[in-house]
mmCIF file of C-alpha atoms in Angstrom:
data_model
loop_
_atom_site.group_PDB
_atom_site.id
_atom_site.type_symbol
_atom_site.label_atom_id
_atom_site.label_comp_id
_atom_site.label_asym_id
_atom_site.label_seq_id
_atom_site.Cartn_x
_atom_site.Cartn_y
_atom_site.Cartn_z
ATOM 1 C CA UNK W 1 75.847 109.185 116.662
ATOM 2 C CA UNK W 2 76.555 111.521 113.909
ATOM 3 C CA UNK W 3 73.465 113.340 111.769
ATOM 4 C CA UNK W 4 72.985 112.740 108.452
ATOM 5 C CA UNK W 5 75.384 115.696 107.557
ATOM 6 C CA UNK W 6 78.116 115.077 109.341
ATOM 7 C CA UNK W 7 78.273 111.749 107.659
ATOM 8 C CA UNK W 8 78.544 112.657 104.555
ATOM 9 C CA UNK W 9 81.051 115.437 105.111
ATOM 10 C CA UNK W 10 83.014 113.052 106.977
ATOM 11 C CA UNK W 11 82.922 110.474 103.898
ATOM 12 C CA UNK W 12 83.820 113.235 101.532
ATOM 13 C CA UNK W 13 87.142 114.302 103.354
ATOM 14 C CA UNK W 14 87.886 110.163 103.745
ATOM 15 C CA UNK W 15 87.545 110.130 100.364
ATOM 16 C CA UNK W 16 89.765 112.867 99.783
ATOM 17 C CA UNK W 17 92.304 111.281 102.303
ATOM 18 C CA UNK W 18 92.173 107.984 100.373
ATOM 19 C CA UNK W 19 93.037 110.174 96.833
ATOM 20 C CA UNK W 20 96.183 111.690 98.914
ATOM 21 C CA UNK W 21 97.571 108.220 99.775
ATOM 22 C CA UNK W 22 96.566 106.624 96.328
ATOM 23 C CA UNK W 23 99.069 110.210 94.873
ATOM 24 C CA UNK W 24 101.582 109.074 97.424
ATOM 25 C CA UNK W 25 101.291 105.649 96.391
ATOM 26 C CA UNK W 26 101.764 106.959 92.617
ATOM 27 C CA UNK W 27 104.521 109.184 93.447
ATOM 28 C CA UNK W 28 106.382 105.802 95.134
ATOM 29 C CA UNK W 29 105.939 104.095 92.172
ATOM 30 C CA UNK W 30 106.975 106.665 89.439
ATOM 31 C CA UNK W 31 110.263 107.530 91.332
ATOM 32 C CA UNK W 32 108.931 110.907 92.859
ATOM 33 C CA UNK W 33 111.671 112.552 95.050
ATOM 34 C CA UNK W 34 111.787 110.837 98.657
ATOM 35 C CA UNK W 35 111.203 114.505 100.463
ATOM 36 C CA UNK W 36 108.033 114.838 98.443
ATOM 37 C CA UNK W 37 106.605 112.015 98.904
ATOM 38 C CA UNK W 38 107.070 112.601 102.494
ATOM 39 C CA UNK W 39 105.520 115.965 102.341
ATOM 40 C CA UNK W 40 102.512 114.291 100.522
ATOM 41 C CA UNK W 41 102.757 111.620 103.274
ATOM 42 C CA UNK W 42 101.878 114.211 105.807
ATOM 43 C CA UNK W 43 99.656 115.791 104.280
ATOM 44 C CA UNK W 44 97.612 112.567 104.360
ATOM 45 C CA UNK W 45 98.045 111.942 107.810
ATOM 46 C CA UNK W 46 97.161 115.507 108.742
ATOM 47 C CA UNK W 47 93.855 115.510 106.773
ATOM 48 C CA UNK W 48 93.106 112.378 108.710
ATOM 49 C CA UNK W 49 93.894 113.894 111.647
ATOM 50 C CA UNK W 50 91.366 116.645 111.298
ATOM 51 C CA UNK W 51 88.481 113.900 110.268
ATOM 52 C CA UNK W 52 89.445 112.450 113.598
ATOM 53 C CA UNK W 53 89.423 116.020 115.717
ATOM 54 C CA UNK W 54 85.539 116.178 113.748
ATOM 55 C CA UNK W 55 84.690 112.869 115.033
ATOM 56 C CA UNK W 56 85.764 113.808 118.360
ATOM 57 C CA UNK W 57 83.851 117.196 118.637
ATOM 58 C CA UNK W 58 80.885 115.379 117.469
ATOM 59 C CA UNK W 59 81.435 112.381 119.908
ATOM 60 C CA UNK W 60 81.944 115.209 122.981
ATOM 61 C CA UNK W 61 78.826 117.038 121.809
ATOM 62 C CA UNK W 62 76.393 113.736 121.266
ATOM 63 C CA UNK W 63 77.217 110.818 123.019
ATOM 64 C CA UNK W 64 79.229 111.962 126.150
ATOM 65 C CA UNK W 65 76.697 114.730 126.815
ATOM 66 C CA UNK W 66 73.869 112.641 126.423
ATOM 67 C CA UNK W 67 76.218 110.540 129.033
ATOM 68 C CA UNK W 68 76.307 112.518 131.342
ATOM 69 C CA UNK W 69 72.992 114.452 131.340
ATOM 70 C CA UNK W 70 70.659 111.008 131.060
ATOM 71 C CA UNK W 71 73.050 108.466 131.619
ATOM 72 C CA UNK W 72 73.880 106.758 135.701
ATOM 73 C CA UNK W 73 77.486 107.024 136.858
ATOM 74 C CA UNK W 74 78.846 104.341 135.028
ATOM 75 C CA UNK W 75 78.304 105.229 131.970
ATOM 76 C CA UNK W 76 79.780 108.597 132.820
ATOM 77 C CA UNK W 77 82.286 106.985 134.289
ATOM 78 C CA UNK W 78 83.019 104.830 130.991
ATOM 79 C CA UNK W 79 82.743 108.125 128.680
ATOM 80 C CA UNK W 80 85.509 109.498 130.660
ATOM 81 C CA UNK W 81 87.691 106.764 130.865
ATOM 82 C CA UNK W 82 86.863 106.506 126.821
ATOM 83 C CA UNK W 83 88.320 110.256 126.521
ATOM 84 C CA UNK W 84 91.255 109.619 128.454
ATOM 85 C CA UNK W 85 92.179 106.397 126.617
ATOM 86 C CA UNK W 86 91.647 108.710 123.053
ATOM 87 C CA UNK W 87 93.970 111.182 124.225
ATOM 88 C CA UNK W 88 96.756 108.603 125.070
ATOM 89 C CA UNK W 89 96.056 107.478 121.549
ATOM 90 C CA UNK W 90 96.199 110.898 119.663
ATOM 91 C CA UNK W 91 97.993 112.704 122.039
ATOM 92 C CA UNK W 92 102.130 113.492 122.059
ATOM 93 C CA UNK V 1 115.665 106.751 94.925
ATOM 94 C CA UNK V 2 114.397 103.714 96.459
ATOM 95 C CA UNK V 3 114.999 100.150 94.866
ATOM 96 C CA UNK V 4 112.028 98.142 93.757
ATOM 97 C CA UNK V 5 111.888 96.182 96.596
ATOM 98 C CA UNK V 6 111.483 99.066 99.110
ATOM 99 C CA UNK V 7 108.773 100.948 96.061
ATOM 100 C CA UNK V 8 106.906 97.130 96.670
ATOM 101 C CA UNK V 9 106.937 97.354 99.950
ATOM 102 C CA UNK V 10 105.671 100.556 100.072
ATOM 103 C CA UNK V 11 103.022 99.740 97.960
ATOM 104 C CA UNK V 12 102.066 97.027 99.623
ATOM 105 C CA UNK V 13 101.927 99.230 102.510
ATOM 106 C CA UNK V 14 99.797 101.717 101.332
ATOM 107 C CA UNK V 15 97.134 99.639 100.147
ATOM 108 C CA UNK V 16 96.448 98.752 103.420
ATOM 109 C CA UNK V 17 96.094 102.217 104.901
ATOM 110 C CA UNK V 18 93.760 102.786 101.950
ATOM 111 C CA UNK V 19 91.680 99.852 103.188
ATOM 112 C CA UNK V 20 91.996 101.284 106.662
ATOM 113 C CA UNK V 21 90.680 104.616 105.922
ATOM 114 C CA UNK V 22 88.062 102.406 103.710
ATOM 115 C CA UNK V 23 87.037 100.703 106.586
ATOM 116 C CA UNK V 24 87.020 104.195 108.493
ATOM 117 C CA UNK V 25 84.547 105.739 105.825
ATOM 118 C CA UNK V 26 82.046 102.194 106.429
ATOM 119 C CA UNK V 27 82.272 103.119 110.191
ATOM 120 C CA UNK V 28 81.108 106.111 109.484
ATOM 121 C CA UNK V 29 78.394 105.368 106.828
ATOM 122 C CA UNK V 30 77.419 102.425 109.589
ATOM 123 C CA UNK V 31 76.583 104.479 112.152
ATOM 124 C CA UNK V 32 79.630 102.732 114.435
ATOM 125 C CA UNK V 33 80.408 103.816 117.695
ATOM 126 C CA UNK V 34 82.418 107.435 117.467
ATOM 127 C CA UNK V 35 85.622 106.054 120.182
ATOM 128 C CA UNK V 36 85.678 103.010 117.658
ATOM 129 C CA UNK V 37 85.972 105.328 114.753
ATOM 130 C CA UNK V 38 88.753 107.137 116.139
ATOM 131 C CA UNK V 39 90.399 104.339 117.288
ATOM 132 C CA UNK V 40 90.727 102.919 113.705
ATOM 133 C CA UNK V 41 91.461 106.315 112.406
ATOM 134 C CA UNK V 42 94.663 106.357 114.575
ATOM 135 C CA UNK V 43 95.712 102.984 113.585
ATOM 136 C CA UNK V 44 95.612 104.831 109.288
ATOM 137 C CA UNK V 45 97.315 107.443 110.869
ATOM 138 C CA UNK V 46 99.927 105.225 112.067
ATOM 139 C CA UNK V 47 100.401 102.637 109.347
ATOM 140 C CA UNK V 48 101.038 106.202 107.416
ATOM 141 C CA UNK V 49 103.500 107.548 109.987
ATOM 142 C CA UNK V 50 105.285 103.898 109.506
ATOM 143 C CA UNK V 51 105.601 104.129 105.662
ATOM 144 C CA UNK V 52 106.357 107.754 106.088
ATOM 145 C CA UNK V 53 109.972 106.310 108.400
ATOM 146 C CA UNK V 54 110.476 103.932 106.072
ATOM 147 C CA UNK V 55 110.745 106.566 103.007
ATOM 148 C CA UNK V 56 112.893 108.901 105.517
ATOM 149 C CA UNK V 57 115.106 105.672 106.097
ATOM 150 C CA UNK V 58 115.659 105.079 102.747
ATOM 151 C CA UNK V 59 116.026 108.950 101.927
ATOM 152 C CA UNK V 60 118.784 109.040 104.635
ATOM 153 C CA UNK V 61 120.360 105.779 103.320
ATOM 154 C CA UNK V 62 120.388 106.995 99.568
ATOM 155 C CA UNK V 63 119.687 110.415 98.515
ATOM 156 C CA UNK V 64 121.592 112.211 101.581
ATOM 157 C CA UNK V 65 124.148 109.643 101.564
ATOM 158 C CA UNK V 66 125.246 110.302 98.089
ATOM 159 C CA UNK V 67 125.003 114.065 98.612
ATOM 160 C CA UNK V 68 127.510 114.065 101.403
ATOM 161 C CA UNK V 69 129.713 112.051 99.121
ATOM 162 C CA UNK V 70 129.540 112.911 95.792
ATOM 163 C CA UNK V 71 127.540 116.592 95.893
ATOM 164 C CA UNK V 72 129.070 120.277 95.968
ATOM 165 C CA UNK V 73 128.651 122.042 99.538
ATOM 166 C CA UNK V 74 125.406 123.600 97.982
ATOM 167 C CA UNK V 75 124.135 120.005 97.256
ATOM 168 C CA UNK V 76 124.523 119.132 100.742
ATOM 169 C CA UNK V 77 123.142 122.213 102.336
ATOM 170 C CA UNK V 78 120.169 121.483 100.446
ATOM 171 C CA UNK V 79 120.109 118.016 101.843
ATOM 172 C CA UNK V 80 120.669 119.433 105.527
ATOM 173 C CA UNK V 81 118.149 121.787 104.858
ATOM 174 C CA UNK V 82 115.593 119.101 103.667
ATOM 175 C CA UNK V 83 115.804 117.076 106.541
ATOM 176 C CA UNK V 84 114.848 120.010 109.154
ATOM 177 C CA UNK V 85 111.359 120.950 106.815
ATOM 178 C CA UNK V 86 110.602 116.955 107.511
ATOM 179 C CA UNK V 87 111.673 116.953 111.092
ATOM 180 C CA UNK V 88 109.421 120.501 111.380
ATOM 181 C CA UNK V 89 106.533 118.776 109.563
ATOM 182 C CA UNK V 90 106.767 115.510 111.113
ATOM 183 C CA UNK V 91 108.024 116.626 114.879
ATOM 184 C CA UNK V 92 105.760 117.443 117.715
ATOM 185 C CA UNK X 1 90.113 120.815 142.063
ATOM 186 C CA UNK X 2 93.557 118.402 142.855
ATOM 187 C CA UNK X 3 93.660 116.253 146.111
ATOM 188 C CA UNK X 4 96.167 117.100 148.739
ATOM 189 C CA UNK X 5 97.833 113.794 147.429
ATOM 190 C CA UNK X 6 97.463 114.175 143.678
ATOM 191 C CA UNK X 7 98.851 118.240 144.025
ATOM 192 C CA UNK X 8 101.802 116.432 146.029
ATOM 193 C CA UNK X 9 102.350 113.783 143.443
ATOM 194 C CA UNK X 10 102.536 116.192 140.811
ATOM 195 C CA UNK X 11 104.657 118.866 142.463
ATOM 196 C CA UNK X 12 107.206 115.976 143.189
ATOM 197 C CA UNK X 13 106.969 114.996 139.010
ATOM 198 C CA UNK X 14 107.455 118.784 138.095
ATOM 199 C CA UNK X 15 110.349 118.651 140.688
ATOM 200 C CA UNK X 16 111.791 116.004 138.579
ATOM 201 C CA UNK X 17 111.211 117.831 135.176
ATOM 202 C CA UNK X 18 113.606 120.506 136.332
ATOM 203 C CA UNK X 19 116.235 118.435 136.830
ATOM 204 C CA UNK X 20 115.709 117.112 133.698
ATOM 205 C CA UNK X 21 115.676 121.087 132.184
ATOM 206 C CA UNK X 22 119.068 121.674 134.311
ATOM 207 C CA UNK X 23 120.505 118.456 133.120
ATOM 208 C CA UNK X 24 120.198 119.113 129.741
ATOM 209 C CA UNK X 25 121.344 122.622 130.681
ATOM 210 C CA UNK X 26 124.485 121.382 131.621
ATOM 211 C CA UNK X 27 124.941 118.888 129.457
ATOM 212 C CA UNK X 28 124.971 122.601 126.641
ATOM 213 C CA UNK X 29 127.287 124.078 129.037
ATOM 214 C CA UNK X 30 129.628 121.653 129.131
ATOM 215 C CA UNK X 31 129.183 120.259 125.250
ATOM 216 C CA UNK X 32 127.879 117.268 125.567
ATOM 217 C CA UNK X 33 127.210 115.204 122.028
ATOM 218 C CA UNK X 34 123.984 117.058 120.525
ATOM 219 C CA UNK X 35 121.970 113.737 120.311
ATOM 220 C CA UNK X 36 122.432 113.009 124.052
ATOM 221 C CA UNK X 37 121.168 116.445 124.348
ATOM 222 C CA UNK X 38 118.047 115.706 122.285
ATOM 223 C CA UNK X 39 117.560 112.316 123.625
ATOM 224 C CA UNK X 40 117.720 114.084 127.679
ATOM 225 C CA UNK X 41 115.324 116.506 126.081
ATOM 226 C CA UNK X 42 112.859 114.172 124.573
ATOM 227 C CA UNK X 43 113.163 112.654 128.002
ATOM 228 C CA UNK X 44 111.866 115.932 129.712
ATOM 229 C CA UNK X 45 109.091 116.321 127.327
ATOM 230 C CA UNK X 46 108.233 113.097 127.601
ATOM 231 C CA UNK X 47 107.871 113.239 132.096
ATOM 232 C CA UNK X 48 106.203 117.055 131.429
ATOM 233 C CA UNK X 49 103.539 115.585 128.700
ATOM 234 C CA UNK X 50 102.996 112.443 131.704
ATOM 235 C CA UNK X 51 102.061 115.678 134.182
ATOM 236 C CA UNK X 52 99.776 116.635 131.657
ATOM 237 C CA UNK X 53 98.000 113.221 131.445
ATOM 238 C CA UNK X 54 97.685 113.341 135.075
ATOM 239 C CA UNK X 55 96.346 117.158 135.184
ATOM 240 C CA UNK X 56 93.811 116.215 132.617
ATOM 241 C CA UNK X 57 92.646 112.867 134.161
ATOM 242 C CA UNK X 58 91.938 114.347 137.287
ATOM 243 C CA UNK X 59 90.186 117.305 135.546
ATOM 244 C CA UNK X 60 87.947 114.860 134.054
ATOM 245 C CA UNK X 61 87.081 112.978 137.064
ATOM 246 C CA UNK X 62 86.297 115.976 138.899
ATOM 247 C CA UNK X 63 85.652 119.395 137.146
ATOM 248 C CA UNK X 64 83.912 117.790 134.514
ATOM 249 C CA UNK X 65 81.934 115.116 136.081
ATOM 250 C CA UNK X 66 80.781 117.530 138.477
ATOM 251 C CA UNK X 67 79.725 120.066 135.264
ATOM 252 C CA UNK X 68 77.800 117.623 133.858
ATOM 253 C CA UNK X 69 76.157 116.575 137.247
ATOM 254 C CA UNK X 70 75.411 119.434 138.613
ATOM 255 C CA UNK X 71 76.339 122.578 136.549
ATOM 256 C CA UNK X 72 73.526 123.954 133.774
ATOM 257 C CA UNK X 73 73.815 123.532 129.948
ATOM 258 C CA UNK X 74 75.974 126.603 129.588
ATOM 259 C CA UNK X 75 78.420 124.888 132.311
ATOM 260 C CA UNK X 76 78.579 121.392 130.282
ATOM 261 C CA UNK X 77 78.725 123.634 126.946
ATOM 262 C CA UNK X 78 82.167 125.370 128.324
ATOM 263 C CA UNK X 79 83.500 121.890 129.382
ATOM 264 C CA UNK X 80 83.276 120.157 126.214
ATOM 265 C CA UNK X 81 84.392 123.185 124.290
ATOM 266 C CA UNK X 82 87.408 123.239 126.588
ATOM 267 C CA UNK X 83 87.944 119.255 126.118
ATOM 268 C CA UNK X 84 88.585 120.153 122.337
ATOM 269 C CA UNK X 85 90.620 123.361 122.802
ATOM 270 C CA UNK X 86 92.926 120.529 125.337
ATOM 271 C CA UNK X 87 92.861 117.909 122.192
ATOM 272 C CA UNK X 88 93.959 120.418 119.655
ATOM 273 C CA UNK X 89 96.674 121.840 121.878
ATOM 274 C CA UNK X 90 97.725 118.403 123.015
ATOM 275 C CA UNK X 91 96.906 116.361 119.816
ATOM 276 C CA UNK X 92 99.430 115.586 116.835
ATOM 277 C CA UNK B 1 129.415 121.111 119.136
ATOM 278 C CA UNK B 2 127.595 124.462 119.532
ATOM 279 C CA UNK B 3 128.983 127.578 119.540
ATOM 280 C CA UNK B 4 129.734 129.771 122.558
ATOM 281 C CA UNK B 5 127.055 132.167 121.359
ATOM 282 C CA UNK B 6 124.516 129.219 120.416
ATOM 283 C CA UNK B 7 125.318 127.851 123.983
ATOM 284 C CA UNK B 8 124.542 130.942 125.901
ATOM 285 C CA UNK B 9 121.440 131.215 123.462
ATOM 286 C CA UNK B 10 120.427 127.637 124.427
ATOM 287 C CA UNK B 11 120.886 128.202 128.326
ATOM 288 C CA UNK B 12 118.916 131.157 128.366
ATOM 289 C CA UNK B 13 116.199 129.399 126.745
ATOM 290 C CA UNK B 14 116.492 126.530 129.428
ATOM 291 C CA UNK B 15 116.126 128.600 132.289
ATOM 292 C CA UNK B 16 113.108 129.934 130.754
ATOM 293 C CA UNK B 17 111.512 126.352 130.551
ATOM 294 C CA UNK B 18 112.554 125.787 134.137
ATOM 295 C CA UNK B 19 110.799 129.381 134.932
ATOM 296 C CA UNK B 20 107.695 127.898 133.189
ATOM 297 C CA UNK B 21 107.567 124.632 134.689
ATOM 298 C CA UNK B 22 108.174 126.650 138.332
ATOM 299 C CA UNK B 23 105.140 128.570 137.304
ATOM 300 C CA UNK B 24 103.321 125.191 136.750
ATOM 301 C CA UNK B 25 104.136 123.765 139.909
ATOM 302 C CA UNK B 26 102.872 126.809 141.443
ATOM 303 C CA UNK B 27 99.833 126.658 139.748
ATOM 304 C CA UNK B 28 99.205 123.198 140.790
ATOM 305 C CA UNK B 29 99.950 124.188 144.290
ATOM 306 C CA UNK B 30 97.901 127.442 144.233
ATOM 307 C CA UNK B 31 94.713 125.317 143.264
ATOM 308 C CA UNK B 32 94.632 126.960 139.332
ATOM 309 C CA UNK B 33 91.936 125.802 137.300
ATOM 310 C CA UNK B 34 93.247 122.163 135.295
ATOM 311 C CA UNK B 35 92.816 123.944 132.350
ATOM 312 C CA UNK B 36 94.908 126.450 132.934
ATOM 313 C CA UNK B 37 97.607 124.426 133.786
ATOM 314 C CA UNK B 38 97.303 121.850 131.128
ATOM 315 C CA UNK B 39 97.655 125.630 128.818
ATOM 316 C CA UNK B 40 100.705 126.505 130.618
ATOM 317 C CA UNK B 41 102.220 122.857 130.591
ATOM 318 C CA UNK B 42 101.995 122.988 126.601
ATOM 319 C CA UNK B 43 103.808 126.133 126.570
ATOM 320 C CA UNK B 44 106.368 124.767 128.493
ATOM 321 C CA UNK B 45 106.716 121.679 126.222
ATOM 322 C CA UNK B 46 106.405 123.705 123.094
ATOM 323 C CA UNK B 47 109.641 125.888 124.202
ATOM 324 C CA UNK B 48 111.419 122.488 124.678
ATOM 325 C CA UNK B 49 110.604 121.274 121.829
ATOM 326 C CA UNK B 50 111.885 124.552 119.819
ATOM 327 C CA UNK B 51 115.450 124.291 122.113
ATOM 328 C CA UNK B 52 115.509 120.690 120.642
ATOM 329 C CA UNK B 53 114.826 121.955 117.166
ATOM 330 C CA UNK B 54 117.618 124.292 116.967
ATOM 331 C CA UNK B 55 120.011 121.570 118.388
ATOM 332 C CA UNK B 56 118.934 119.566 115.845
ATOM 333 C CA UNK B 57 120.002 122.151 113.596
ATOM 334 C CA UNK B 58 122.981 122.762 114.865
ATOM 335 C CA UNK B 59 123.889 119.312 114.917
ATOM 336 C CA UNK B 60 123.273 118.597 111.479
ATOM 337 C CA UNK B 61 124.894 122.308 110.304
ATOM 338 C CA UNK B 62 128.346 120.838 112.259
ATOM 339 C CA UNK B 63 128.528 117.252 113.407
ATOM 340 C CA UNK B 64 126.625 115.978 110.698
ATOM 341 C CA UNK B 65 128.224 117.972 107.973
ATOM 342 C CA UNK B 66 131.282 117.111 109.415
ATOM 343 C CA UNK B 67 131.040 113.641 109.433
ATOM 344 C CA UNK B 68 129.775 113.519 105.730
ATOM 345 C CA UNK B 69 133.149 115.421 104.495
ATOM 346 C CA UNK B 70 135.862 114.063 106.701
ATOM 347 C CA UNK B 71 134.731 111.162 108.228
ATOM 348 C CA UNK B 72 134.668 107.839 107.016
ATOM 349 C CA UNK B 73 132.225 105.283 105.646
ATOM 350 C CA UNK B 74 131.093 103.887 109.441
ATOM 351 C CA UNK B 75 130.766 107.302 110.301
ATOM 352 C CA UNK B 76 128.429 108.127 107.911
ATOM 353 C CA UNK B 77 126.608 105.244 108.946
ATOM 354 C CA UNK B 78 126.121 106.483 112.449
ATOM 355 C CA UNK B 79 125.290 109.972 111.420
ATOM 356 C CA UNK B 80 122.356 108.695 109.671
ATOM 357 C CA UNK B 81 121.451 105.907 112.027
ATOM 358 C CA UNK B 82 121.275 108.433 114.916
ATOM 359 C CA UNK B 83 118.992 110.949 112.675
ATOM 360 C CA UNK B 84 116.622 108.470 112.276
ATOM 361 C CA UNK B 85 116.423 107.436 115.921
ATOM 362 C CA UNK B 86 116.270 111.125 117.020
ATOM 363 C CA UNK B 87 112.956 111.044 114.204
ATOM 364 C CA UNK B 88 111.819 108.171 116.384
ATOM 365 C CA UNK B 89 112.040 109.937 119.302
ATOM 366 C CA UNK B 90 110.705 113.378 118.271
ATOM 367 C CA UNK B 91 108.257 112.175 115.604
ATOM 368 C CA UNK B 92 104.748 111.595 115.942
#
């Protein structure tokens, strides 16, 4: 679960995110030079990327410690199977 | 430059990430479950890694192309040069 | 802490990896085509970054879990803090 | 094809990897911390990734270049067929 302030600094940066794909979306359609929009591209993808490590710290620092200081061992065993499947996702 | 197919495709494209990270935002707002938040955040981040190899395909097909045949040496370093600041930006 | 079998497993997979390093060694040496060089290299990475997934799984399972069992808040504190320092290292 | 003083370069590199990944197997073998090793496995990775960077480079600075002055249309075609599957490989 995420407080009430985390929220809303998460929705601010995923609205920020949205503007950068809605100027790479812009620069597609008004002929922008291809290496620029790719710069603009991953720019996007990295500001997502840092909403995601945000969502992560607060996941790690809620839910699996809550896990695994009140929870049995399943759920701790579920949390940690959650963080492994996470880093498959977002890892190399 | 990329023909208007490709730019509609592209569009089309990134529309969809913009619902994604949308939907991402509502997750959010919603209270959803943190590993499902980050599990839709990668799929944004990867429908944007997809346009961003389609732009680089068509960059390669087009723009470099026509350097390496019709450009000055300059015009192709440049070129050359280009395409190691993406693979820096968008290698491991 | 690794098992007996897990430390043998992985000392047999980092075995492997440097073959893979003195392959693509040779292939330098003896001028191979520079994309089958990058392709044996992305093959390397690729088995080392498997070791990792192993490394960290079994951390989990073990160092962790047993933090958050039986280890005090400072204990769980360091574990999750470490968790993110692994994500940023490992993450895109 | 690489230079002789790009090759030695490159080799000298390469045994450096293989000294890292020795030092990872004897980590794993000496019982280091996870952590630790998961740190010195993305050091390892990291200086493979920078030896396939400046292949890359030197690829495109000579068999790439090459191909775009003197070879012929199909040429070309691979060229740029194998950048974008060595982006494939390499991106995120």
């Amino acid at each position: 679960m995420l407080s009430d302030d985390e929220k809303k600094k998460l929705v601010h940066r995923l609205s920020r995110v949205n503007g950068q794909v809605d100027a790479v979306r812009r620069m597609v359609d008004e002929d922008a030079y291809c290496v620029d929009i790719l710069m603009q591209i991953s720019a996007a993808t990295g500001a997502l990327n840092r909403v995601g490590e945000l969502v992560l710290e607060q996941h790690l620092k809620r839910c699996v410690r809550d896990a695994m200081e009140n929870g049995d061992s399943a759920d701790r065993d579920t949390k940690l199977e959650e963080i492994m499947s996470i880093f498959r996702k977002y890892g190399k």
